Coordinates of C-alpha atoms in Angstrom, one line a residue:
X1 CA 160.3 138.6 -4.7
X2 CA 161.2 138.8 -8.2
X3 CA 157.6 139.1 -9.5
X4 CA 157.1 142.5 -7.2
X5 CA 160.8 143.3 -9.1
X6 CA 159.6 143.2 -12.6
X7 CA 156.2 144.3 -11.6
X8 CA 157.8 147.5 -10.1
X9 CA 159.8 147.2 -13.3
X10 CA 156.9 147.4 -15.6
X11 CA 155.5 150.6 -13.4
X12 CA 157.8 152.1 -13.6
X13 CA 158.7 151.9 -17.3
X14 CA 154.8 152.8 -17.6
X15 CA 155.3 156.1 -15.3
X16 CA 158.1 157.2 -17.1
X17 CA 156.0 156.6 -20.4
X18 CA 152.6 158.4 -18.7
X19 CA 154.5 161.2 -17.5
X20 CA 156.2 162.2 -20.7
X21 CA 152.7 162.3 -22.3
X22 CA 150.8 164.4 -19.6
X23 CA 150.9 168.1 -19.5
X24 CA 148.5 167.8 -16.2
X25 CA 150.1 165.8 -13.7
X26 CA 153.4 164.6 -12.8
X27 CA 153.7 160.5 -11.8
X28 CA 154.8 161.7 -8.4
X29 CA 151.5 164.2 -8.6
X30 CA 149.2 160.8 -8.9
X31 CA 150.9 158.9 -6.6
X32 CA 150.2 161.8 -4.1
X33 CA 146.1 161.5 -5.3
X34 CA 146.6 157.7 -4.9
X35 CA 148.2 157.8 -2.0
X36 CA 145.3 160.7 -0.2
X37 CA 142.5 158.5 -1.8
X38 CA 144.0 155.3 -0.3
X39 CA 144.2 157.2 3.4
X40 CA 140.7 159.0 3.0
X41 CA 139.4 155.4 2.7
X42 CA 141.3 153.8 5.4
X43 CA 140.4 156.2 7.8
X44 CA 137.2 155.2 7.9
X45 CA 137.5 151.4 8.7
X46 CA 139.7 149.6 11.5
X47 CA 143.7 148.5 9.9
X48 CA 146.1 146.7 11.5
X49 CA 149.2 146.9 10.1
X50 CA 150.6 143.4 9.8
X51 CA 149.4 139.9 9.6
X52 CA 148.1 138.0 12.9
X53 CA 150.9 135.5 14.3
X54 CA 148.9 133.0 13.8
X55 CA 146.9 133.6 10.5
X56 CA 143.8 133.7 11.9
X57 CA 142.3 136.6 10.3
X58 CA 139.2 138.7 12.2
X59 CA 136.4 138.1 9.5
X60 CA 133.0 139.3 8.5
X61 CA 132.4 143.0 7.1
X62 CA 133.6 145.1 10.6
X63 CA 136.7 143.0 10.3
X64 CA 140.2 145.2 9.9
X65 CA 141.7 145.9 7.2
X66 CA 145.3 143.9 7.2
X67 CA 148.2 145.3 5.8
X68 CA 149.5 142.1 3.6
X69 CA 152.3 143.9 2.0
X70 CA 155.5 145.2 3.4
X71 CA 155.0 148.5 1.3
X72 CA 151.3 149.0 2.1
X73 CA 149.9 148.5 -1.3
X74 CA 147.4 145.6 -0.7
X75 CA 145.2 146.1 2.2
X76 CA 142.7 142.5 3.0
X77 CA 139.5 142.7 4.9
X78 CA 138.4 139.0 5.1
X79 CA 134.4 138.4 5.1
X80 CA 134.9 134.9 4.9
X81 CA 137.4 132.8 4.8
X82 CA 138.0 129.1 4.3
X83 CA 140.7 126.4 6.2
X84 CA 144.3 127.9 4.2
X85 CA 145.6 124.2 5.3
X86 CA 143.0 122.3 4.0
X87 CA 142.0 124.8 0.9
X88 CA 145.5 126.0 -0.2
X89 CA 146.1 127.3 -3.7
X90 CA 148.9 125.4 -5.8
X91 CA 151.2 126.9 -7.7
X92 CA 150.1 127.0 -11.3
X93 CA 146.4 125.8 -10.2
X94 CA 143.5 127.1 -12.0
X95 CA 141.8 129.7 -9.8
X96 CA 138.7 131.6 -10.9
X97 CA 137.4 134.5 -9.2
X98 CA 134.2 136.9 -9.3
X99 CA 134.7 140.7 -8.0
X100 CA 134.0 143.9 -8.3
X101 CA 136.0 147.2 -8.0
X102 CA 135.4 150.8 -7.0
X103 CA 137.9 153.1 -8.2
X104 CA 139.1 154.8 -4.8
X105 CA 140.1 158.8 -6.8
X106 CA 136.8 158.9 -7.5
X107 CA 135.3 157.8 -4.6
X108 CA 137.6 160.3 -2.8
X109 CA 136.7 163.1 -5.1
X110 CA 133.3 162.6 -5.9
X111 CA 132.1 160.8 -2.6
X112 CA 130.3 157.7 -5.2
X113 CA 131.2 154.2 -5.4
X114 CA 130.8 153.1 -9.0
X115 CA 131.4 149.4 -9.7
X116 CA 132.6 147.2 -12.4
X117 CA 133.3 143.9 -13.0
X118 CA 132.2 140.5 -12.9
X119 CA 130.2 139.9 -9.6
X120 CA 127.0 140.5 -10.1
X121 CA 126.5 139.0 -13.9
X122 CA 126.4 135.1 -13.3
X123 CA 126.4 135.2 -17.3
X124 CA 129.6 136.6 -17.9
X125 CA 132.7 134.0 -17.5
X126 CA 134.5 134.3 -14.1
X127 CA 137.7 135.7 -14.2
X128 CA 140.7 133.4 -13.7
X129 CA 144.1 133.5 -13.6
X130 CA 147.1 130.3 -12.2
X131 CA 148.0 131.2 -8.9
X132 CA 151.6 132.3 -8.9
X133 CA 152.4 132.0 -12.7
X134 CA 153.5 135.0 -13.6
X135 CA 155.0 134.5 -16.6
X136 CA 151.6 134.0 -18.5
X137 CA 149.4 137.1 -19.4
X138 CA 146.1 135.0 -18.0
X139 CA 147.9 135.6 -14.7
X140 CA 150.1 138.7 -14.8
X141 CA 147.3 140.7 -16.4
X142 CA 145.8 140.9 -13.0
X143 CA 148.9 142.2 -11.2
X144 CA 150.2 140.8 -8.1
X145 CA 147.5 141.9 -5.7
X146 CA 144.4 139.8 -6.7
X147 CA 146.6 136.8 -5.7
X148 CA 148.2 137.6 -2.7
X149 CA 144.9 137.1 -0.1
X150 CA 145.8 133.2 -1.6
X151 CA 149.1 133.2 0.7
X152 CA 146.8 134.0 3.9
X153 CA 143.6 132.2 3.2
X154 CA 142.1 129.3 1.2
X155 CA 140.4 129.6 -1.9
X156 CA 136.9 129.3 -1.2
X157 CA 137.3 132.6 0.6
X158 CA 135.5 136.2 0.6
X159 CA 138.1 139.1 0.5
X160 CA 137.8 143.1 0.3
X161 CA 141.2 144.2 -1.3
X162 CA 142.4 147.7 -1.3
X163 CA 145.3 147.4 -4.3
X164 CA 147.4 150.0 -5.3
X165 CA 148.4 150.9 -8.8
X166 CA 151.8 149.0 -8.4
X167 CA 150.1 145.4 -7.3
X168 CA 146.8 146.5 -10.1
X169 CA 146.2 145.5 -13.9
X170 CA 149.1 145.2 -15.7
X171 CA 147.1 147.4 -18.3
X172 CA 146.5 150.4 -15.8
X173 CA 149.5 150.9 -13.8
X174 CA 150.3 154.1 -15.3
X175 CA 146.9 155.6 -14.5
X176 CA 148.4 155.4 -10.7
X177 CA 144.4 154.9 -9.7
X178 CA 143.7 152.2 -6.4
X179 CA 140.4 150.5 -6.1
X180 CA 138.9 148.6 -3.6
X181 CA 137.8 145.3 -4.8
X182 CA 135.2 142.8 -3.2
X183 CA 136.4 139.1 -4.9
X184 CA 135.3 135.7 -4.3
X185 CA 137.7 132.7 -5.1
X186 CA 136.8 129.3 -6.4
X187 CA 138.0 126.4 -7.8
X188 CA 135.3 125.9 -10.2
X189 CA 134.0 128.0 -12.6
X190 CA 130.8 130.0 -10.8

C-alpha cells in the first residue's frame, strides 16, 4: 500500500502544482469532469463493484466491468483471460504489453473515441514495464493501474481498464483525464 501512498503523493504534489497555474479550472473542478466522464461511461456497460470470491472473472466483451480498487479508480472488463495460477506475474518480471487508450473527457464531451498507443503498429516496440517495481521509471511511468489486472489474472490475458488520473501516467496525473484502455500482456516481446 505504500506505492498507492506515494502515488497519491505525487498527485497530489502535481494538483497543487496544475492548480496554481490554471486560471480555468480548479483541481477539484477536474476531478468533478473526471469523475462525470468516468460515470457517463460506466452507465452504459454492466459493473460489479467488487471482485468474484473466487477470481473467476465473467469474460469476453459483454463481461462487467469489476471494480479492482477499493477507491474506484481502476475498473477491469476481462476479454480473455489466462490460468492466474499457472500464468502469475513475478515480482520484478519483465512484462510487455500492447494497448490502446481513449481519453474518457473527450469521449464524454465530444461523443468520439480517439485512440493512441501501441496496439495496432506491430512495428513499434511493445510497451513494458517489471511487474511491481516501482521504484524504476520503466515501471512507475505507467502508474499503478496498468499493473493491477496482474493481481487477478495471468499474463497472457486481454483486459479493458477504465484508470483514473490517480492510478494513470506518472507524466499526466495533473491533467486529472481517465481513459479507457484495451491492453494485452505478454511475456515476450509481440
Amino acid at each position: 500500500m505504500k506505492i498507492k501512498k506515494l502515488l497519491f503523493f505525487f498527485a497530489a504534489m502535481a494538483a497543487v502544482v496544475f492548480s496554481s497555474c490554471s486560471d480555468s479550472a480548479s483541481y477539484a473542478d477536474l476531478l468533478n469532469d473526471e469523475r462525470h466522464a468516468t460515470n457517463a461511461y460506466l452507465a452504459g456497460c454492466r459493473v460489479v463493484n467488487e471482485i468474484p470470491s473466487d477470481t473467476i472473472f465473467e469474460t469476453g466483451k459483454d463481461a462487467p466491468y469489476y471494480k479492482i480498487d477499493p477507491e474506484g479508480n481502476v475498473y477491469m472488463q476481462v476479454i480473455k483471460a489466462s490460468d492466474r495460477k499457472a500464468d502469475k506475474a513475478q515480482k520484478s518480471e519483465k512484462i510487455y504489453f500492447r494497448y490502446m487508450r481513449y481519453n474518457l473527457n473527450y469521449w464524454h464531451e465530444y461523443g468520439e473515441m480517439v485512440g493512441q498507443g501501441n496496439e495496432g503498429d506491430m512495428n513499434a516496440a511493445p510497451s513494458y514495464f517489471l511487474y511491481g517495481n516501482y521504484t524504476l521509471n520503466v515501471s512507475s511511468q505507467w502508474g499503478y493501474g496498468i499493473q493491477l489486472p496482474l493481481t487477478f489474472v495471468g499474463v497472457n490475458s486481454e483486459v479493458n481498464l477504465i484508470i483514473k488520473s490517480q492510478y494513470g501516467w506518472m507524466s499526466e496525473m495533473a491533467a486529472v483525464i481517465p481513459y479507457l484502455y484495451h491492453v494485452r500482456y505478454f511475456r515476450t516481446q509481440v
